[in-house]
């Protein structure tokens, strides 16, 4: 059945005939890029695997690697102004800059994986993570206090529309809502058991959540009711973003980009011209947008999605299939070194699999015994470390 859905989706992409994406200069990283944020029109940041933080000051024409002072897998990045920004990781680490990325200071604020960070003003911010973790600061991250979420599900995304109204989404269809700045989090009825990976509200009433198996949900009453939206894919979706009440984008597996221009009634696939898994999408205005994903992939549109420019690093390492249900194959055209070490971590940062390989360019790992979830696979070889997301389903 899944192959049938994939075939239908590919046919739809071809039939719609969207403009192809073209290659630009390679980036200085091949790590997974997980989160995009632009505090200003021209200045933006991307966070990813192995502590990667990239910065552009020319609207994406050039990206420069920042020294993040961590090698943790960074899931989310957020800036409150041009100078002050935060990124969070799978090891309970938060890194902060107060000088536009020139320097990043790391602090450990928990033992759980921290998946999403969002600030409502310069001092007030929230972090969502695994085992129902919700943290809040009111002093610009000097101190963080735990909020009562009443759930043990992993929370992958948090979003606020103002100082009081916010939402979290996570595994097994979990949706939480606060209307009092996090003092109370109330469970919403999502009518799905799919993992929800991203949430975005355009105002206090209208919001969207996306997740695995192509799930897209919409609410028009602040989360009291959520309605599934129709789309032509069962690919996993990892990020959703709206530029206005009608126009939104979702990105996910196999370079899939979906766009709606009618408030979610219809979602149309756009061609990514060979781009692989996309984990984050962000727009600076109605026309200019960015998407980022595996292997250092960065995509840009300047006309609201009608045409795109792609920047993609040339990593020699490939992992397939991904998502996987049985075995994965890891290939390295440059040859896996004698001291290569491959480790898989769950979302709590616990190592669940470890393997070593000697002087070969192909390695096989059995992941069929792992519970269905999102994992981080770390590959250490020849004085380099690469981190990727791995979906087991």
PDB file of N, CA, C and O in Angstrom, residues 21-98:
ATOM      1  N   UNK A  21      14.308  22.479  -9.135  1.00  0.00           N
ATOM      2  CA  UNK A  21      15.268  23.132  -8.259  1.00  0.00           C
ATOM      3  C   UNK A  21      16.651  22.954  -8.861  1.00  0.00           C
ATOM      4  O   UNK A  21      16.981  21.882  -9.359  1.00  0.00           O
ATOM      5  N   UNK A  22      17.495  23.959  -8.788  1.00  0.00           N
ATOM      6  CA  UNK A  22      18.822  23.897  -9.387  1.00  0.00           C
ATOM      7  C   UNK A  22      19.895  23.939  -8.316  1.00  0.00           C
ATOM      8  O   UNK A  22      19.708  24.498  -7.239  1.00  0.00           O
ATOM      9  N   UNK A  23      21.053  23.334  -8.633  1.00  0.00           N
ATOM     10  CA  UNK A  23      22.139  23.199  -7.675  1.00  0.00           C
ATOM     11  C   UNK A  23      22.940  24.488  -7.571  1.00  0.00           C
ATOM     12  O   UNK A  23      23.229  25.150  -8.563  1.00  0.00           O
ATOM     13  N   UNK A  24      23.316  24.851  -6.320  1.00  0.00           N
ATOM     14  CA  UNK A  24      24.247  25.943  -6.102  1.00  0.00           C
ATOM     15  C   UNK A  24      25.506  25.403  -5.452  1.00  0.00           C
ATOM     16  O   UNK A  24      25.693  24.196  -5.327  1.00  0.00           O
ATOM     17  N   UNK A  25      26.369  26.317  -5.007  1.00  0.00           N
ATOM     18  CA  UNK A  25      27.647  25.909  -4.444  1.00  0.00           C
ATOM     19  C   UNK A  25      27.461  25.040  -3.201  1.00  0.00           C
ATOM     20  O   UNK A  25      26.585  25.297  -2.386  1.00  0.00           O
ATOM     21  N   UNK A  26      28.315  23.997  -3.020  1.00  0.00           N
ATOM     22  CA  UNK A  26      28.209  23.135  -1.850  1.00  0.00           C
ATOM     23  C   UNK A  26      28.451  23.893  -0.559  1.00  0.00           C
ATOM     24  O   UNK A  26      29.193  24.869  -0.530  1.00  0.00           O
ATOM     25  N   UNK A  27      27.852  23.405   0.512  1.00  0.00           N
ATOM     26  CA  UNK A  27      28.024  23.998   1.827  1.00  0.00           C
ATOM     27  C   UNK A  27      29.182  23.333   2.567  1.00  0.00           C
ATOM     28  O   UNK A  27      29.600  22.240   2.215  1.00  0.00           O
ATOM     29  N   UNK A  28      29.679  23.976   3.636  1.00  0.00           N
ATOM     30  CA  UNK A  28      30.812  23.405   4.374  1.00  0.00           C
ATOM     31  C   UNK A  28      30.400  22.390   5.422  1.00  0.00           C
ATOM     32  O   UNK A  28      31.039  22.263   6.451  1.00  0.00           O
ATOM     33  N   UNK A  29      29.333  21.643   5.234  1.00  0.00           N
ATOM     34  CA  UNK A  29      28.934  20.604   6.168  1.00  0.00           C
ATOM     35  C   UNK A  29      28.105  19.562   5.442  1.00  0.00           C
ATOM     36  O   UNK A  29      27.460  19.859   4.439  1.00  0.00           O
ATOM     37  N   UNK A  30      28.152  18.338   5.954  1.00  0.00           N
ATOM     38  CA  UNK A  30      27.277  17.293   5.440  1.00  0.00           C
ATOM     39  C   UNK A  30      26.405  16.733   6.555  1.00  0.00           C
ATOM     40  O   UNK A  30      25.765  15.706   6.384  1.00  0.00           O
ATOM     41  N   UNK A  31      26.390  17.406   7.702  1.00  0.00           N
ATOM     42  CA  UNK A  31      25.533  16.982   8.800  1.00  0.00           C
ATOM     43  C   UNK A  31      24.076  17.315   8.501  1.00  0.00           C
ATOM     44  O   UNK A  31      23.775  18.222   7.724  1.00  0.00           O
ATOM     45  N   UNK A  32      23.175  16.577   9.154  1.00  0.00           N
ATOM     46  CA  UNK A  32      21.762  16.902   9.034  1.00  0.00           C
ATOM     47  C   UNK A  32      21.505  18.303   9.562  1.00  0.00           C
ATOM     48  O   UNK A  32      22.040  18.706  10.593  1.00  0.00           O
ATOM     49  N   UNK A  33      20.668  19.055   8.846  1.00  0.00           N
ATOM     50  CA  UNK A  33      20.275  20.400   9.260  1.00  0.00           C
ATOM     51  C   UNK A  33      18.806  20.345   9.660  1.00  0.00           C
ATOM     52  O   UNK A  33      17.955  19.985   8.857  1.00  0.00           O
ATOM     53  N   UNK A  34      18.519  20.708  10.909  1.00  0.00           N
ATOM     54  CA  UNK A  34      17.234  20.384  11.510  1.00  0.00           C
ATOM     55  C   UNK A  34      16.322  21.570  11.767  1.00  0.00           C
ATOM     56  O   UNK A  34      15.120  21.380  11.951  1.00  0.00           O
ATOM     57  N   UNK A  35      16.855  22.793  11.797  1.00  0.00           N
ATOM     58  CA  UNK A  35      16.031  23.932  12.202  1.00  0.00           C
ATOM     59  C   UNK A  35      16.559  25.216  11.574  1.00  0.00           C
ATOM     60  O   UNK A  35      17.757  25.490  11.638  1.00  0.00           O
ATOM     61  N   UNK A  36      15.652  25.976  10.956  1.00  0.00           N
ATOM     62  CA  UNK A  36      15.992  27.245  10.303  1.00  0.00           C
ATOM     63  C   UNK A  36      15.299  28.389  11.028  1.00  0.00           C
ATOM     64  O   UNK A  36      14.124  28.283  11.375  1.00  0.00           O
ATOM     65  N   UNK A  37      16.026  29.497  11.235  1.00  0.00           N
ATOM     66  CA  UNK A  37      15.397  30.694  11.817  1.00  0.00           C
ATOM     67  C   UNK A  37      16.100  31.944  11.295  1.00  0.00           C
ATOM     68  O   UNK A  37      17.321  32.008  11.278  1.00  0.00           O
ATOM     69  N   UNK A  38      15.308  32.922  10.867  1.00  0.00           N
ATOM     70  CA  UNK A  38      15.825  34.202  10.390  1.00  0.00           C
ATOM     71  C   UNK A  38      15.304  35.313  11.303  1.00  0.00           C
ATOM     72  O   UNK A  38      14.125  35.647  11.259  1.00  0.00           O
ATOM     73  N   UNK A  39      16.167  35.919  12.135  1.00  0.00           N
ATOM     74  CA  UNK A  39      15.726  37.057  12.941  1.00  0.00           C
ATOM     75  C   UNK A  39      15.576  38.336  12.122  1.00  0.00           C
ATOM     76  O   UNK A  39      14.877  39.264  12.533  1.00  0.00           O
ATOM     77  N   UNK A  40      16.253  38.385  10.970  1.00  0.00           N
ATOM     78  CA  UNK A  40      16.165  39.529  10.054  1.00  0.00           C
ATOM     79  C   UNK A  40      16.057  39.002   8.629  1.00  0.00           C
ATOM     80  O   UNK A  40      16.366  37.833   8.355  1.00  0.00           O
ATOM     81  N   UNK A  41      15.665  39.860   7.703  1.00  0.00           N
ATOM     82  CA  UNK A  41      15.446  39.422   6.327  1.00  0.00           C
ATOM     83  C   UNK A  41      16.674  38.775   5.717  1.00  0.00           C
ATOM     84  O   UNK A  41      16.580  37.741   5.040  1.00  0.00           O
ATOM     85  N   UNK A  42      17.842  39.340   5.940  1.00  0.00           N
ATOM     86  CA  UNK A  42      19.064  38.850   5.316  1.00  0.00           C
ATOM     87  C   UNK A  42      19.867  37.917   6.206  1.00  0.00           C
ATOM     88  O   UNK A  42      20.727  37.182   5.720  1.00  0.00           O
ATOM     89  N   UNK A  43      19.625  37.968   7.501  1.00  0.00           N
ATOM     90  CA  UNK A  43      20.442  37.232   8.464  1.00  0.00           C
ATOM     91  C   UNK A  43      19.673  36.051   9.024  1.00  0.00           C
ATOM     92  O   UNK A  43      18.590  36.212   9.596  1.00  0.00           O
ATOM     93  N   UNK A  44      20.254  34.854   8.845  1.00  0.00           N
ATOM     94  CA  UNK A  44      19.585  33.653   9.304  1.00  0.00           C
ATOM     95  C   UNK A  44      20.554  32.624   9.846  1.00  0.00           C
ATOM     96  O   UNK A  44      21.773  32.716   9.631  1.00  0.00           O
ATOM     97  N   UNK A  45      19.994  31.632  10.543  1.00  0.00           N
ATOM     98  CA  UNK A  45      20.787  30.585  11.188  1.00  0.00           C
ATOM     99  C   UNK A  45      20.139  29.233  10.936  1.00  0.00           C
ATOM    100  O   UNK A  45      18.917  29.134  10.807  1.00  0.00           O
ATOM    101  N   UNK A  46      20.979  28.206  10.907  1.00  0.00           N
ATOM    102  CA  UNK A  46      20.496  26.830  10.808  1.00  0.00           C
ATOM    103  C   UNK A  46      21.270  25.991  11.815  1.00  0.00           C
ATOM    104  O   UNK A  46      22.497  26.113  11.925  1.00  0.00           O
ATOM    105  N   UNK A  47      20.564  25.141  12.569  1.00  0.00           N
ATOM    106  CA  UNK A  47      21.201  24.253  13.541  1.00  0.00           C
ATOM    107  C   UNK A  47      21.035  22.812  13.100  1.00  0.00           C
ATOM    108  O   UNK A  47      20.035  22.451  12.458  1.00  0.00           O
ATOM    109  N   UNK A  48      22.019  21.962  13.468  1.00  0.00           N
ATOM    110  CA  UNK A  48      21.939  20.577  13.043  1.00  0.00           C
ATOM    111  C   UNK A  48      22.848  19.641  13.807  1.00  0.00           C
ATOM    112  O   UNK A  48      23.253  19.903  14.940  1.00  0.00           O
ATOM    113  N   UNK A  49      23.191  18.521  13.171  1.00  0.00           N
ATOM    114  CA  UNK A  49      23.969  17.464  13.790  1.00  0.00           C
ATOM    115  C   UNK A  49      25.379  17.878  14.133  1.00  0.00           C
ATOM    116  O   UNK A  49      25.959  18.778  13.524  1.00  0.00           O
ATOM    117  N   UNK A  50      25.950  17.177  15.149  1.00  0.00           N
ATOM    118  CA  UNK A  50      27.330  17.399  15.565  1.00  0.00           C
ATOM    119  C   UNK A  50      27.582  18.847  15.974  1.00  0.00           C
ATOM    120  O   UNK A  50      28.660  19.385  15.750  1.00  0.00           O
ATOM    121  N   UNK A  51      26.562  19.486  16.580  1.00  0.00           N
ATOM    122  CA  UNK A  51      26.718  20.859  17.048  1.00  0.00           C
ATOM    123  C   UNK A  51      26.764  21.897  15.948  1.00  0.00           C
ATOM    124  O   UNK A  51      27.159  23.043  16.187  1.00  0.00           O
ATOM    125  N   UNK A  52      26.337  21.534  14.747  1.00  0.00           N
ATOM    126  CA  UNK A  52      26.419  22.452  13.610  1.00  0.00           C
ATOM    127  C   UNK A  52      25.508  23.661  13.784  1.00  0.00           C
ATOM    128  O   UNK A  52      24.315  23.517  14.063  1.00  0.00           O
ATOM    129  N   UNK A  53      26.072  24.861  13.634  1.00  0.00           N
ATOM    130  CA  UNK A  53      25.297  26.085  13.493  1.00  0.00           C
ATOM    131  C   UNK A  53      25.878  26.853  12.317  1.00  0.00           C
ATOM    132  O   UNK A  53      27.081  27.138  12.275  1.00  0.00           O
ATOM    133  N   UNK A  54      25.041  27.156  11.335  1.00  0.00           N
ATOM    134  CA  UNK A  54      25.435  27.936  10.170  1.00  0.00           C
ATOM    135  C   UNK A  54      24.787  29.314  10.237  1.00  0.00           C
ATOM    136  O   UNK A  54      23.681  29.456  10.753  1.00  0.00           O
ATOM    137  N   UNK A  55      25.458  30.319   9.692  1.00  0.00           N
ATOM    138  CA  UNK A  55      24.925  31.683   9.652  1.00  0.00           C
ATOM    139  C   UNK A  55      25.095  32.272   8.264  1.00  0.00           C
ATOM    140  O   UNK A  55      26.107  32.074   7.602  1.00  0.00           O
ATOM    141  N   UNK A  56      24.071  32.994   7.816  1.00  0.00           N
ATOM    142  CA  UNK A  56      24.161  33.780   6.591  1.00  0.00           C
ATOM    143  C   UNK A  56      23.809  35.230   6.894  1.00  0.00           C
ATOM    144  O   UNK A  56      22.964  35.500   7.747  1.00  0.00           O
ATOM    145  N   UNK A  57      24.478  36.154   6.209  1.00  0.00           N
ATOM    146  CA  UNK A  57      24.150  37.582   6.340  1.00  0.00           C
ATOM    147  C   UNK A  57      23.756  38.159   4.990  1.00  0.00           C
ATOM    148  O   UNK A  57      23.546  39.368   4.862  1.00  0.00           O
ATOM    149  N   UNK A  58      23.629  37.267   3.981  1.00  0.00           N
ATOM    150  CA  UNK A  58      23.290  37.716   2.636  1.00  0.00           C
ATOM    151  C   UNK A  58      22.163  36.876   2.040  1.00  0.00           C
ATOM    152  O   UNK A  58      22.211  36.482   0.880  1.00  0.00           O
ATOM    153  N   UNK A  59      21.160  36.593   2.874  1.00  0.00           N
ATOM    154  CA  UNK A  59      19.959  35.876   2.427  1.00  0.00           C
ATOM    155  C   UNK A  59      20.258  34.507   1.839  1.00  0.00           C
ATOM    156  O   UNK A  59      19.605  34.057   0.904  1.00  0.00           O
ATOM    157  N   UNK A  60      21.262  33.838   2.379  1.00  0.00           N
ATOM    158  CA  UNK A  60      21.529  32.470   1.973  1.00  0.00           C
ATOM    159  C   UNK A  60      22.520  32.290   0.848  1.00  0.00           C
ATOM    160  O   UNK A  60      22.815  31.156   0.479  1.00  0.00           O
ATOM    161  N   UNK A  61      23.059  33.386   0.301  1.00  0.00           N
ATOM    162  CA  UNK A  61      24.055  33.233  -0.757  1.00  0.00           C
ATOM    163  C   UNK A  61      25.303  32.538  -0.229  1.00  0.00           C
ATOM    164  O   UNK A  61      25.932  31.737  -0.925  1.00  0.00           O
ATOM    165  N   UNK A  62      25.659  32.831   1.018  1.00  0.00           N
ATOM    166  CA  UNK A  62      26.801  32.195   1.670  1.00  0.00           C
ATOM    167  C   UNK A  62      26.418  31.819   3.098  1.00  0.00           C
ATOM    168  O   UNK A  62      25.729  32.583   3.782  1.00  0.00           O
ATOM    169  N   UNK A  63      26.903  30.659   3.533  1.00  0.00           N
ATOM    170  CA  UNK A  63      26.665  30.180   4.893  1.00  0.00           C
ATOM    171  C   UNK A  63      28.012  29.902   5.549  1.00  0.00           C
ATOM    172  O   UNK A  63      28.872  29.241   4.977  1.00  0.00           O
ATOM    173  N   UNK A  64      28.194  30.415   6.776  1.00  0.00           N
ATOM    174  CA  UNK A  64      29.454  30.278   7.502  1.00  0.00           C
ATOM    175  C   UNK A  64      29.223  29.441   8.759  1.00  0.00           C
ATOM    176  O   UNK A  64      28.265  29.669   9.499  1.00  0.00           O
ATOM    177  N   UNK A  65      30.113  28.483   8.998  1.00  0.00           N
ATOM    178  CA  UNK A  65      30.012  27.635  10.183  1.00  0.00           C
ATOM    179  C   UNK A  65      30.368  28.427  11.434  1.00  0.00           C
ATOM    180  O   UNK A  65      31.389  29.126  11.478  1.00  0.00           O
ATOM    181  N   UNK A  66      29.517  28.349  12.457  1.00  0.00           N
ATOM    182  CA  UNK A  66      29.772  28.988  13.742  1.00  0.00           C
ATOM    183  C   UNK A  66      30.381  27.975  14.717  1.00  0.00           C
ATOM    184  O   UNK A  66      30.170  26.766  14.580  1.00  0.00           O
ATOM    185  N   UNK A  67      31.116  28.476  15.703  1.00  0.00           N
ATOM    186  CA  UNK A  67      31.646  27.618  16.765  1.00  0.00           C
ATOM    187  C   UNK A  67      30.613  27.543  17.870  1.00  0.00           C
ATOM    188  O   UNK A  67      30.410  28.496  18.621  1.00  0.00           O
ATOM    189  N   UNK A  68      29.930  26.401  17.974  1.00  0.00           N
ATOM    190  CA  UNK A  68      28.796  26.284  18.891  1.00  0.00           C
ATOM    191  C   UNK A  68      29.203  25.835  20.292  1.00  0.00           C
ATOM    192  O   UNK A  68      28.393  25.905  21.219  1.00  0.00           O
ATOM    193  N   UNK A  69      30.441  25.330  20.437  1.00  0.00           N
ATOM    194  CA  UNK A  69      30.926  24.816  21.723  1.00  0.00           C
ATOM    195  C   UNK A  69      30.148  23.596  22.207  1.00  0.00           C
ATOM    196  O   UNK A  69      30.030  23.358  23.413  1.00  0.00           O
ATOM    197  N   UNK A  70      29.592  22.849  21.269  1.00  0.00           N
ATOM    198  CA  UNK A  70      28.987  21.566  21.591  1.00  0.00           C
ATOM    199  C   UNK A  70      29.069  20.671  20.366  1.00  0.00           C
ATOM    200  O   UNK A  70      29.129  21.160  19.233  1.00  0.00           O
ATOM    201  N   UNK A  71      29.115  19.375  20.610  1.00  0.00           N
ATOM    202  CA  UNK A  71      29.030  18.407  19.517  1.00  0.00           C
ATOM    203  C   UNK A  71      27.696  17.671  19.567  1.00  0.00           C
ATOM    204  O   UNK A  71      27.500  16.688  18.855  1.00  0.00           O
ATOM    205  N   UNK A  72      26.791  18.147  20.409  1.00  0.00           N
ATOM    206  CA  UNK A  72      25.476  17.529  20.512  1.00  0.00           C
ATOM    207  C   UNK A  72      24.670  17.754  19.235  1.00  0.00           C
ATOM    208  O   UNK A  72      24.901  18.710  18.493  1.00  0.00           O
ATOM    209  N   UNK A  73      23.686  16.896  19.039  1.00  0.00           N
ATOM    210  CA  UNK A  73      22.770  16.990  17.900  1.00  0.00           C
ATOM    211  C   UNK A  73      21.745  18.081  18.214  1.00  0.00           C
ATOM    212  O   UNK A  73      20.890  17.923  19.091  1.00  0.00           O
ATOM    213  N   UNK A  74      21.821  19.213  17.527  1.00  0.00           N
ATOM    214  CA  UNK A  74      20.948  20.361  17.789  1.00  0.00           C
ATOM    215  C   UNK A  74      19.652  20.217  17.001  1.00  0.00           C
ATOM    216  O   UNK A  74      19.667  20.096  15.775  1.00  0.00           O
ATOM    217  N   UNK A  75      18.532  20.249  17.719  1.00  0.00           N
ATOM    218  CA  UNK A  75      17.232  20.040  17.103  1.00  0.00           C
ATOM    219  C   UNK A  75      16.530  21.335  16.705  1.00  0.00           C
ATOM    220  O   UNK A  75      15.739  21.347  15.760  1.00  0.00           O
ATOM    221  N   UNK A  76      16.751  22.422  17.434  1.00  0.00           N
ATOM    222  CA  UNK A  76      15.923  23.613  17.254  1.00  0.00           C
ATOM    223  C   UNK A  76      16.730  24.865  17.563  1.00  0.00           C
ATOM    224  O   UNK A  76      17.566  24.864  18.473  1.00  0.00           O
ATOM    225  N   UNK A  77      16.467  25.936  16.803  1.00  0.00           N
ATOM    226  CA  UNK A  77      17.146  27.214  17.016  1.00  0.00           C
ATOM    227  C   UNK A  77      16.122  28.333  16.944  1.00  0.00           C
ATOM    228  O   UNK A  77      15.157  28.268  16.165  1.00  0.00           O
ATOM    229  N   UNK A  78      16.317  29.370  17.779  1.00  0.00           N
ATOM    230  CA  UNK A  78      15.378  30.490  17.853  1.00  0.00           C
ATOM    231  C   UNK A  78      16.130  31.736  18.289  1.00  0.00           C
ATOM    232  O   UNK A  78      16.989  31.683  19.166  1.00  0.00           O
ATOM    233  N   UNK A  79      15.798  32.880  17.664  1.00  0.00           N
ATOM    234  CA  UNK A  79      16.395  34.169  18.025  1.00  0.00           C
ATOM    235  C   UNK A  79      15.298  35.124  18.488  1.00  0.00           C
ATOM    236  O   UNK A  79      14.210  35.163  17.912  1.00  0.00           O
ATOM    237  N   UNK A  80      15.600  35.877  19.549  1.00  0.00           N
ATOM    238  CA  UNK A  80      14.661  36.891  20.034  1.00  0.00           C
ATOM    239  C   UNK A  80      14.929  38.252  19.416  1.00  0.00           C
ATOM    240  O   UNK A  80      14.050  39.108  19.408  1.00  0.00           O
ATOM    241  N   UNK A  81      16.142  38.479  18.902  1.00  0.00           N
ATOM    242  CA  UNK A  81      16.501  39.687  18.164  1.00  0.00           C
ATOM    243  C   UNK A  81      17.730  39.368  17.326  1.00  0.00           C
ATOM    244  O   UNK A  81      18.139  38.205  17.236  1.00  0.00           O
ATOM    245  N   UNK A  82      18.334  40.387  16.736  1.00  0.00           N
ATOM    246  CA  UNK A  82      19.448  40.144  15.828  1.00  0.00           C
ATOM    247  C   UNK A  82      20.658  39.541  16.529  1.00  0.00           C
ATOM    248  O   UNK A  82      21.482  38.878  15.891  1.00  0.00           O
ATOM    249  N   UNK A  83      20.790  39.754  17.830  1.00  0.00           N
ATOM    250  CA  UNK A  83      21.974  39.314  18.562  1.00  0.00           C
ATOM    251  C   UNK A  83      21.760  38.085  19.423  1.00  0.00           C
ATOM    252  O   UNK A  83      22.674  37.278  19.599  1.00  0.00           O
ATOM    253  N   UNK A  84      20.573  37.914  19.979  1.00  0.00           N
ATOM    254  CA  UNK A  84      20.347  36.905  21.009  1.00  0.00           C
ATOM    255  C   UNK A  84      19.613  35.699  20.456  1.00  0.00           C
ATOM    256  O   UNK A  84      18.502  35.816  19.930  1.00  0.00           O
ATOM    257  N   UNK A  85      20.256  34.530  20.575  1.00  0.00           N
ATOM    258  CA  UNK A  85      19.658  33.312  20.049  1.00  0.00           C
ATOM    259  C   UNK A  85      19.951  32.113  20.915  1.00  0.00           C
ATOM    260  O   UNK A  85      20.870  32.117  21.750  1.00  0.00           O
ATOM    261  N   UNK A  86      19.165  31.051  20.705  1.00  0.00           N
ATOM    262  CA  UNK A  86      19.250  29.835  21.498  1.00  0.00           C
ATOM    263  C   UNK A  86      19.130  28.625  20.579  1.00  0.00           C
ATOM    264  O   UNK A  86      18.416  28.663  19.584  1.00  0.00           O
ATOM    265  N   UNK A  87      19.817  27.537  20.944  1.00  0.00           N
ATOM    266  CA  UNK A  87      19.644  26.257  20.265  1.00  0.00           C
ATOM    267  C   UNK A  87      19.664  25.164  21.317  1.00  0.00           C
ATOM    268  O   UNK A  87      20.369  25.275  22.333  1.00  0.00           O
ATOM    269  N   UNK A  88      18.873  24.100  21.107  1.00  0.00           N
ATOM    270  CA  UNK A  88      18.761  23.032  22.097  1.00  0.00           C
ATOM    271  C   UNK A  88      19.069  21.692  21.463  1.00  0.00           C
ATOM    272  O   UNK A  88      18.923  21.502  20.247  1.00  0.00           O
ATOM    273  N   UNK A  89      19.479  20.730  22.336  1.00  0.00           N
ATOM    274  CA  UNK A  89      20.013  19.472  21.817  1.00  0.00           C
ATOM    275  C   UNK A  89      19.405  18.255  22.490  1.00  0.00           C
ATOM    276  O   UNK A  89      18.636  18.354  23.450  1.00  0.00           O
ATOM    277  N   UNK A  90      19.849  17.068  21.988  1.00  0.00           N
ATOM    278  CA  UNK A  90      19.323  15.800  22.484  1.00  0.00           C
ATOM    279  C   UNK A  90      19.928  15.402  23.824  1.00  0.00           C
ATOM    280  O   UNK A  90      19.475  14.448  24.457  1.00  0.00           O
ATOM    281  N   UNK A  91      20.938  16.110  24.299  1.00  0.00           N
ATOM    282  CA  UNK A  91      21.602  15.752  25.559  1.00  0.00           C
ATOM    283  C   UNK A  91      21.257  16.718  26.690  1.00  0.00           C
ATOM    284  O   UNK A  91      21.978  16.804  27.678  1.00  0.00           O
ATOM    285  N   UNK A  92      20.150  17.451  26.560  1.00  0.00           N
ATOM    286  CA  UNK A  92      19.764  18.390  27.599  1.00  0.00           C
ATOM    287  C   UNK A  92      20.581  19.663  27.605  1.00  0.00           C
ATOM    288  O   UNK A  92      20.591  20.409  28.594  1.00  0.00           O
ATOM    289  N   UNK A  93      21.264  19.924  26.504  1.00  0.00           N
ATOM    290  CA  UNK A  93      22.134  21.097  26.404  1.00  0.00           C
ATOM    291  C   UNK A  93      21.438  22.243  25.686  1.00  0.00           C
ATOM    292  O   UNK A  93      20.748  22.034  24.685  1.00  0.00           O
ATOM    293  N   UNK A  94      21.636  23.462  26.189  1.00  0.00           N
ATOM    294  CA  UNK A  94      21.214  24.680  25.519  1.00  0.00           C
ATOM    295  C   UNK A  94      22.453  25.520  25.248  1.00  0.00           C
ATOM    296  O   UNK A  94      23.316  25.663  26.116  1.00  0.00           O
ATOM    297  N   UNK A  95      22.560  26.055  24.031  1.00  0.00           N
ATOM    298  CA  UNK A  95      23.625  27.008  23.733  1.00  0.00           C
ATOM    299  C   UNK A  95      22.989  28.362  23.425  1.00  0.00           C
ATOM    300  O   UNK A  95      21.923  28.435  22.816  1.00  0.00           O
ATOM    301  N   UNK A  96      23.639  29.426  23.885  1.00  0.00           N
ATOM    302  CA  UNK A  96      23.098  30.779  23.748  1.00  0.00           C
ATOM    303  C   UNK A  96      24.161  31.722  23.212  1.00  0.00           C
ATOM    304  O   UNK A  96      25.330  31.631  23.574  1.00  0.00           O
ATOM    305  N   UNK A  97      23.743  32.625  22.343  1.00  0.00           N
ATOM    306  CA  UNK A  97      24.607  33.691  21.869  1.00  0.00           C
ATOM    307  C   UNK A  97      23.966  35.037  22.164  1.00  0.00           C
ATOM    308  O   UNK A  97      22.734  35.164  22.114  1.00  0.00           O
ATOM    309  N   UNK A  98      24.779  36.016  22.476  1.00  0.00           N
ATOM    310  CA  UNK A  98      24.298  37.387  22.681  1.00  0.00           C
ATOM    311  C   UNK A  98      24.994  38.356  21.739  1.00  0.00           C
ATOM    312  O   UNK A  98      24.829  39.572  21.866  1.00  0.00           O
TER     313      UNK A  98
END
